[in-house]
Amino acid sequence: MRFQIDDKVLDTVTGIVSSVDSEHSIRAKTLQVLNYLIEHKSDIVSKQAVINAVWDDVVVQDQVLTQSIKEIRDLLGANVIKTYSRKGYQWVAPLLPESIQSEPIQSINSQARIKTRPVIDKSKVWIGASIAVFLLLIMVFVFLFIRSEPPLKVAFLPVKNDVQDSVHNWVPLRGQEQLTLGLSQSSQLAVIDSDHVLFAIERLNAEQRRAYQRGALYPIQEKLEADLIVATRLTGFPEDFQLHYQLQTPFGVEQGIEFASSVDDAFNQLVSKIAIRFDEYQPSGNGKNISQFSNEAFARGVAKYLEQDFVAAKPLLQTALSTEPDLLAAKRYLAASYANSGQITEAIALLKDSINLAQAQGKQGRELLRAYLMIGYLQINWPQQTDRENELLSAEQYVEQAKQLAEQQNDELFIAYSHEELGKIKRLQGEFSDSARHLTAALQYHKQFQGDYGQTAALIELAKVSNAQQNQALSEQYLQQAFEIATHSQAPANQIWVLLARADIARSQLLQTEAEQFAKKAQVIANHSDNPMLIARVDAWFNDSPVYTVN
């Protein structure tokens, strides 16, 4: 439908606003806002009603709608939309159908002399028609080319590195460059080069810098005049990484997580999603996007989990599952939140449900491995049954199943993890020879991975086995080796685990003063790291609570 609004013509289908000397395209989401206001012009519509109608597939903030209202007023006039305080908006401009000017028709004298029809050269007619069609095609192409919107401008911020070791110190700037080049090569998006982004960050004024340091992305978006800002944070361990991302888009803010066995794979997965989502982006109509990409509840739930705020994490993760019941990663984090809150029975039930769901759908992969392994881990470290022997046998069955699946999938990391847990079970059962065999196997796998601090868990368990066998010298040797590896890798979490293991062994030998000295050293490292999970682990030792957490 085309409407005349003052001296402008609005096409509500194509989103074109034209006047005598100019023509402008309305952004897709802004056009949806405009059409919604026109359709409800007799009513005052609330902000939330507009957001629900236009952005029903993503979570957005009020300023996104405010920006669209501003764009409409800039194009059509400040008075076309009226703002009602605390109520919303109403379209108030008159909507007149576009006037169609008819060309004057020349009257023809009915008594005019009829002339003899001239002879027409048909070959010239065909040539002329061909030229006309060719010119018409050129005009259509130029028209469409001019009307098409330019590609989105995209900027990647430096990657925040939360992997606590020295192996991944390269991630912030090289990761930013890798993401930038990857998207440039795999899409037609206008990707801003990394140096330009870094220069823009340096040139933020004091107010913009304060907002940027608090986590706001709009200052750098304004400075770069970018359509899409990508902020990322890398966490996890070698062979088991998480790339958390936040997107400041023209349509709102979106969050998500990529899981991968390598940093390169995590970067590539994110690049692929952005390219698919935003390259030649078309509005999705009324279809809801329920993928991980826009699952705000899942991303926020994981963020709360990592902050050790398990109470806040649970409802967010439950919301994610209500939207996408098959999201096994959300089930895993919810189970871990239950476990870390002391609700072990609920956690195990949820993990069993994940196993059943994965098996029913024929899903393999790490989420199924994690579910089996986590059940065994919980039964090892949080005894729930009076019959401890049967509980350990149950744990052994779950871990053994994880090991078999990992071997079928050739997933060496989870083969190593399974050997570690089987080693713990055998130690608790008093089968020290079998325990050492499993732990030595785990150690050999970890030596193959980048970042040798993965060896520390197996070395700590070997030290506990040696201590149980009254071989203090060998126990000390394992612990010393583990601490040296953790220190060399600058991995504070592993340093803390070694020190707490020393504290446990000293306490088991009734050396309370020595035990507290080791624990205080661990406390210093935890406080210096400013990591809530590490601080909680050390505090648990001093409170005589289990230091184990599901992470």
PDB file of C-alpha atoms in Angstrom, residues 353-536:
ATOM      1  CA  ASP A 353      16.607 -38.403  31.521  1.00  0.00           C
ATOM      2  CA  SER A 354      19.312 -36.981  29.226  1.00  0.00           C
ATOM      3  CA  ILE A 355      20.642 -40.488  28.596  1.00  0.00           C
ATOM      4  CA  ASN A 356      17.168 -41.779  27.730  1.00  0.00           C
ATOM      5  CA  LEU A 357      16.507 -38.813  25.443  1.00  0.00           C
ATOM      6  CA  ALA A 358      19.838 -39.168  23.630  1.00  0.00           C
ATOM      7  CA  GLN A 359      19.337 -42.901  23.155  1.00  0.00           C
ATOM      8  CA  ALA A 360      15.758 -42.471  21.892  1.00  0.00           C
ATOM      9  CA  GLN A 361      16.937 -39.963  19.299  1.00  0.00           C
ATOM     10  CA  GLY A 362      20.050 -41.913  18.381  1.00  0.00           C
ATOM     11  CA  LYS A 363      22.313 -39.089  19.503  1.00  0.00           C
ATOM     12  CA  GLN A 364      25.972 -39.739  20.215  1.00  0.00           C
ATOM     13  CA  GLY A 365      28.677 -37.251  21.101  1.00  0.00           C
ATOM     14  CA  ARG A 366      29.976 -35.645  24.229  1.00  0.00           C
ATOM     15  CA  GLU A 367      26.681 -34.779  25.898  1.00  0.00           C
ATOM     16  CA  LEU A 368      25.839 -38.479  26.206  1.00  0.00           C
ATOM     17  CA  LEU A 369      29.367 -39.201  27.469  1.00  0.00           C
ATOM     18  CA  ARG A 370      29.097 -36.400  30.012  1.00  0.00           C
ATOM     19  CA  ALA A 371      25.780 -37.699  31.341  1.00  0.00           C
ATOM     20  CA  TYR A 372      27.180 -41.176  32.052  1.00  0.00           C
ATOM     21  CA  LEU A 373      30.403 -39.762  33.485  1.00  0.00           C
ATOM     22  CA  MET A 374      28.655 -37.189  35.687  1.00  0.00           C
ATOM     23  CA  ILE A 375      26.393 -39.793  37.282  1.00  0.00           C
ATOM     24  CA  GLY A 376      29.450 -41.841  38.189  1.00  0.00           C
ATOM     25  CA  TYR A 377      31.253 -38.727  39.441  1.00  0.00           C
ATOM     26  CA  LEU A 378      28.318 -37.777  41.687  1.00  0.00           C
ATOM     27  CA  GLN A 379      28.046 -41.266  43.149  1.00  0.00           C
ATOM     28  CA  ILE A 380      31.796 -41.296  43.857  1.00  0.00           C
ATOM     29  CA  ASN A 381      32.029 -37.912  45.564  1.00  0.00           C
ATOM     30  CA  TRP A 382      28.562 -37.440  47.146  1.00  0.00           C
ATOM     31  CA  PRO A 383      27.519 -40.733  48.798  1.00  0.00           C
ATOM     32  CA  GLN A 384      23.720 -41.031  48.990  1.00  0.00           C
ATOM     33  CA  GLN A 385      23.193 -44.712  49.826  1.00  0.00           C
ATOM     34  CA  THR A 386      23.772 -46.588  53.060  1.00  0.00           C
ATOM     35  CA  ASP A 387      25.255 -49.431  51.024  1.00  0.00           C
ATOM     36  CA  ARG A 388      28.433 -47.720  49.866  1.00  0.00           C
ATOM     37  CA  GLU A 389      29.742 -50.839  48.169  1.00  0.00           C
ATOM     38  CA  ASN A 390      26.735 -51.068  45.842  1.00  0.00           C
ATOM     39  CA  GLU A 391      26.867 -47.318  45.203  1.00  0.00           C
ATOM     40  CA  LEU A 392      30.479 -47.586  44.018  1.00  0.00           C
ATOM     41  CA  LEU A 393      29.562 -50.558  41.829  1.00  0.00           C
ATOM     42  CA  SER A 394      26.810 -48.447  40.254  1.00  0.00           C
ATOM     43  CA  ALA A 395      29.278 -45.600  39.712  1.00  0.00           C
ATOM     44  CA  GLU A 396      31.697 -48.035  38.101  1.00  0.00           C
ATOM     45  CA  GLN A 397      29.013 -49.217  35.665  1.00  0.00           C
ATOM     46  CA  TYR A 398      28.174 -45.672  34.550  1.00  0.00           C
ATOM     47  CA  VAL A 399      31.826 -44.663  34.146  1.00  0.00           C
ATOM     48  CA  GLU A 400      32.627 -47.890  32.312  1.00  0.00           C
ATOM     49  CA  GLN A 401      29.752 -47.151  29.917  1.00  0.00           C
ATOM     50  CA  ALA A 402      31.178 -43.661  29.323  1.00  0.00           C
ATOM     51  CA  LYS A 403      34.595 -45.189  28.633  1.00  0.00           C
ATOM     52  CA  GLN A 404      33.183 -47.670  26.106  1.00  0.00           C
ATOM     53  CA  LEU A 405      31.291 -44.936  24.251  1.00  0.00           C
ATOM     54  CA  ALA A 406      34.377 -42.711  24.251  1.00  0.00           C
ATOM     55  CA  GLU A 407      36.441 -45.545  22.791  1.00  0.00           C
ATOM     56  CA  GLN A 408      33.812 -46.123  20.088  1.00  0.00           C
ATOM     57  CA  GLN A 409      33.949 -42.424  19.190  1.00  0.00           C
ATOM     58  CA  ASN A 410      37.741 -42.263  19.571  1.00  0.00           C
ATOM     59  CA  ASP A 411      37.326 -39.369  22.027  1.00  0.00           C
ATOM     60  CA  GLU A 412      40.661 -39.548  23.834  1.00  0.00           C
ATOM     61  CA  LEU A 413      39.851 -36.793  26.322  1.00  0.00           C
ATOM     62  CA  PHE A 414      36.847 -38.671  27.697  1.00  0.00           C
ATOM     63  CA  ILE A 415      38.746 -41.940  27.627  1.00  0.00           C
ATOM     64  CA  ALA A 416      41.265 -40.220  29.918  1.00  0.00           C
ATOM     65  CA  TYR A 417      38.502 -38.790  32.145  1.00  0.00           C
ATOM     66  CA  SER A 418      36.910 -42.242  32.435  1.00  0.00           C
ATOM     67  CA  HIS A 419      40.209 -43.834  33.462  1.00  0.00           C
ATOM     68  CA  GLU A 420      40.617 -41.135  36.151  1.00  0.00           C
ATOM     69  CA  GLU A 421      37.186 -41.826  37.653  1.00  0.00           C
ATOM     70  CA  LEU A 422      37.698 -45.594  37.481  1.00  0.00           C
ATOM     71  CA  GLY A 423      41.013 -45.058  39.268  1.00  0.00           C
ATOM     72  CA  LYS A 424      39.204 -43.194  42.067  1.00  0.00           C
ATOM     73  CA  ILE A 425      36.621 -45.972  42.387  1.00  0.00           C
ATOM     74  CA  LYS A 426      39.272 -48.656  42.617  1.00  0.00           C
ATOM     75  CA  ARG A 427      41.145 -46.642  45.264  1.00  0.00           C
ATOM     76  CA  LEU A 428      37.975 -46.315  47.346  1.00  0.00           C
ATOM     77  CA  GLN A 429      37.378 -50.057  46.937  1.00  0.00           C
ATOM     78  CA  GLY A 430      40.922 -50.747  48.168  1.00  0.00           C
ATOM     79  CA  GLU A 431      42.016 -52.227  44.826  1.00  0.00           C
ATOM     80  CA  PHE A 432      45.182 -50.129  44.592  1.00  0.00           C
ATOM     81  CA  SER A 433      46.860 -52.037  41.779  1.00  0.00           C
ATOM     82  CA  ASP A 434      43.850 -51.610  39.462  1.00  0.00           C
ATOM     83  CA  SER A 435      43.573 -47.985  40.553  1.00  0.00           C
ATOM     84  CA  ALA A 436      47.186 -47.265  39.595  1.00  0.00           C
ATOM     85  CA  ARG A 437      46.673 -49.002  36.243  1.00  0.00           C
ATOM     86  CA  HIS A 438      43.713 -46.788  35.328  1.00  0.00           C
ATOM     87  CA  LEU A 439      45.445 -43.624  36.525  1.00  0.00           C
ATOM     88  CA  THR A 440      48.626 -44.397  34.613  1.00  0.00           C
ATOM     89  CA  ALA A 441      46.530 -44.917  31.464  1.00  0.00           C
ATOM     90  CA  ALA A 442      44.839 -41.544  32.032  1.00  0.00           C
ATOM     91  CA  LEU A 443      48.244 -39.933  32.481  1.00  0.00           C
ATOM     92  CA  GLN A 444      49.455 -41.258  29.125  1.00  0.00           C
ATOM     93  CA  TYR A 445      46.449 -39.808  27.319  1.00  0.00           C
ATOM     94  CA  HIS A 446      46.856 -36.393  28.962  1.00  0.00           C
ATOM     95  CA  LYS A 447      50.485 -36.228  27.866  1.00  0.00           C
ATOM     96  CA  GLN A 448      49.282 -36.162  24.254  1.00  0.00           C
ATOM     97  CA  PHE A 449      47.135 -33.068  24.712  1.00  0.00           C
ATOM     98  CA  GLN A 450      48.172 -29.450  24.384  1.00  0.00           C
ATOM     99  CA  GLY A 451      48.655 -28.047  27.872  1.00  0.00           C
ATOM    100  CA  ASP A 452      50.268 -30.639  30.100  1.00  0.00           C
ATOM    101  CA  TYR A 453      48.472 -29.479  33.265  1.00  0.00           C
ATOM    102  CA  GLY A 454      45.710 -31.986  32.487  1.00  0.00           C
ATOM    103  CA  GLN A 455      48.078 -34.545  34.021  1.00  0.00           C
ATOM    104  CA  THR A 456      47.706 -33.086  37.509  1.00  0.00           C
ATOM    105  CA  ALA A 457      44.397 -34.837  38.354  1.00  0.00           C
ATOM    106  CA  ALA A 458      45.843 -38.286  37.630  1.00  0.00           C
ATOM    107  CA  LEU A 459      49.054 -37.454  39.526  1.00  0.00           C
ATOM    108  CA  ILE A 460      47.042 -36.326  42.570  1.00  0.00           C
ATOM    109  CA  GLU A 461      45.083 -39.591  42.549  1.00  0.00           C
ATOM    110  CA  LEU A 462      48.316 -41.592  42.205  1.00  0.00           C
ATOM    111  CA  ALA A 463      49.635 -39.694  45.244  1.00  0.00           C
ATOM    112  CA  LYS A 464      46.514 -40.661  47.214  1.00  0.00           C
ATOM    113  CA  VAL A 465      46.955 -44.306  46.191  1.00  0.00           C
ATOM    114  CA  SER A 466      50.589 -44.228  47.330  1.00  0.00           C
ATOM    115  CA  ASN A 467      49.585 -42.589  50.614  1.00  0.00           C
ATOM    116  CA  ALA A 468      46.974 -45.310  51.203  1.00  0.00           C
ATOM    117  CA  GLN A 469      49.740 -47.864  50.636  1.00  0.00           C
ATOM    118  CA  GLN A 470      51.912 -46.045  53.219  1.00  0.00           C
ATOM    119  CA  ASN A 471      54.454 -45.062  50.539  1.00  0.00           C
ATOM    120  CA  GLN A 472      54.935 -41.438  51.593  1.00  0.00           C
ATOM    121  CA  ALA A 473      58.012 -40.850  49.454  1.00  0.00           C
ATOM    122  CA  LEU A 474      56.248 -41.843  46.225  1.00  0.00           C
ATOM    123  CA  SER A 475      53.177 -39.838  47.230  1.00  0.00           C
ATOM    124  CA  GLU A 476      55.346 -36.760  47.737  1.00  0.00           C
ATOM    125  CA  GLN A 477      57.007 -37.339  44.374  1.00  0.00           C
ATOM    126  CA  TYR A 478      53.663 -37.399  42.546  1.00  0.00           C
ATOM    127  CA  LEU A 479      52.440 -34.254  44.310  1.00  0.00           C
ATOM    128  CA  GLN A 480      55.665 -32.395  43.615  1.00  0.00           C
ATOM    129  CA  GLN A 481      55.466 -33.315  39.937  1.00  0.00           C
ATOM    130  CA  ALA A 482      51.830 -32.215  39.762  1.00  0.00           C
ATOM    131  CA  PHE A 483      52.554 -28.837  41.369  1.00  0.00           C
ATOM    132  CA  GLU A 484      55.519 -28.182  39.082  1.00  0.00           C
ATOM    133  CA  ILE A 485      53.375 -28.857  36.011  1.00  0.00           C
ATOM    134  CA  ALA A 486      50.564 -26.602  37.288  1.00  0.00           C
ATOM    135  CA  THR A 487      53.015 -23.812  38.136  1.00  0.00           C
ATOM    136  CA  HIS A 488      54.814 -24.058  34.790  1.00  0.00           C
ATOM    137  CA  SER A 489      51.466 -23.831  32.975  1.00  0.00           C
ATOM    138  CA  GLN A 490      50.305 -20.945  35.213  1.00  0.00           C
ATOM    139  CA  ALA A 491      47.121 -22.895  35.965  1.00  0.00           C
ATOM    140  CA  PRO A 492      45.847 -21.673  39.373  1.00  0.00           C
ATOM    141  CA  ALA A 493      42.970 -24.176  39.550  1.00  0.00           C
ATOM    142  CA  ASN A 494      45.397 -27.075  39.286  1.00  0.00           C
ATOM    143  CA  GLN A 495      47.783 -25.506  41.798  1.00  0.00           C
ATOM    144  CA  ILE A 496      44.887 -25.260  44.245  1.00  0.00           C
ATOM    145  CA  TRP A 497      43.893 -28.898  43.733  1.00  0.00           C
ATOM    146  CA  VAL A 498      47.442 -30.038  44.452  1.00  0.00           C
ATOM    147  CA  LEU A 499      47.649 -27.917  47.610  1.00  0.00           C
ATOM    148  CA  LEU A 500      44.262 -29.132  48.865  1.00  0.00           C
ATOM    149  CA  ALA A 501      45.328 -32.725  48.185  1.00  0.00           C
ATOM    150  CA  ARG A 502      48.430 -32.074  50.303  1.00  0.00           C
ATOM    151  CA  ALA A 503      46.192 -30.593  52.998  1.00  0.00           C
ATOM    152  CA  ASP A 504      43.920 -33.675  52.930  1.00  0.00           C
ATOM    153  CA  ILE A 505      46.855 -36.064  53.209  1.00  0.00           C
ATOM    154  CA  ALA A 506      48.373 -34.049  56.062  1.00  0.00           C
ATOM    155  CA  ARG A 507      45.029 -33.978  57.870  1.00  0.00           C
ATOM    156  CA  SER A 508      44.645 -37.758  57.423  1.00  0.00           C
ATOM    157  CA  GLN A 509      48.032 -38.064  59.174  1.00  0.00           C
ATOM    158  CA  LEU A 510      46.743 -35.813  62.005  1.00  0.00           C
ATOM    159  CA  LEU A 511      49.143 -33.013  60.969  1.00  0.00           C
ATOM    160  CA  GLN A 512      46.531 -30.267  61.349  1.00  0.00           C
ATOM    161  CA  THR A 513      48.933 -27.297  61.398  1.00  0.00           C
ATOM    162  CA  GLU A 514      50.677 -28.478  58.249  1.00  0.00           C
ATOM    163  CA  ALA A 515      47.305 -29.149  56.599  1.00  0.00           C
ATOM    164  CA  GLU A 516      46.112 -25.596  57.294  1.00  0.00           C
ATOM    165  CA  GLN A 517      49.351 -24.162  55.901  1.00  0.00           C
ATOM    166  CA  PHE A 518      48.757 -25.918  52.583  1.00  0.00           C
ATOM    167  CA  ALA A 519      45.120 -24.800  52.550  1.00  0.00           C
ATOM    168  CA  LYS A 520      46.094 -21.174  53.256  1.00  0.00           C
ATOM    169  CA  LYS A 521      48.493 -21.244  50.300  1.00  0.00           C
ATOM    170  CA  ALA A 522      45.600 -22.468  48.174  1.00  0.00           C
ATOM    171  CA  GLN A 523      43.439 -19.654  49.559  1.00  0.00           C
ATOM    172  CA  VAL A 524      45.983 -17.014  48.518  1.00  0.00           C
ATOM    173  CA  ILE A 525      46.031 -18.353  44.949  1.00  0.00           C
ATOM    174  CA  ALA A 526      42.216 -18.531  44.805  1.00  0.00           C
ATOM    175  CA  ASN A 527      41.768 -14.966  46.054  1.00  0.00           C
ATOM    176  CA  HIS A 528      44.392 -13.703  43.633  1.00  0.00           C
ATOM    177  CA  SER A 529      42.617 -15.401  40.720  1.00  0.00           C
ATOM    178  CA  ASP A 530      39.318 -13.732  41.731  1.00  0.00           C
ATOM    179  CA  ASN A 531      37.508 -16.860  40.507  1.00  0.00           C
ATOM    180  CA  PRO A 532      34.296 -17.593  42.489  1.00  0.00           C
ATOM    181  CA  MET A 533      34.518 -21.337  41.895  1.00  0.00           C
ATOM    182  CA  LEU A 534      38.113 -21.599  43.140  1.00  0.00           C
ATOM    183  CA  ILE A 535      37.390 -19.427  46.170  1.00  0.00           C
ATOM    184  CA  ALA A 536      34.359 -21.598  47.013  1.00  0.00           C
TER     185      ALA A 536
END
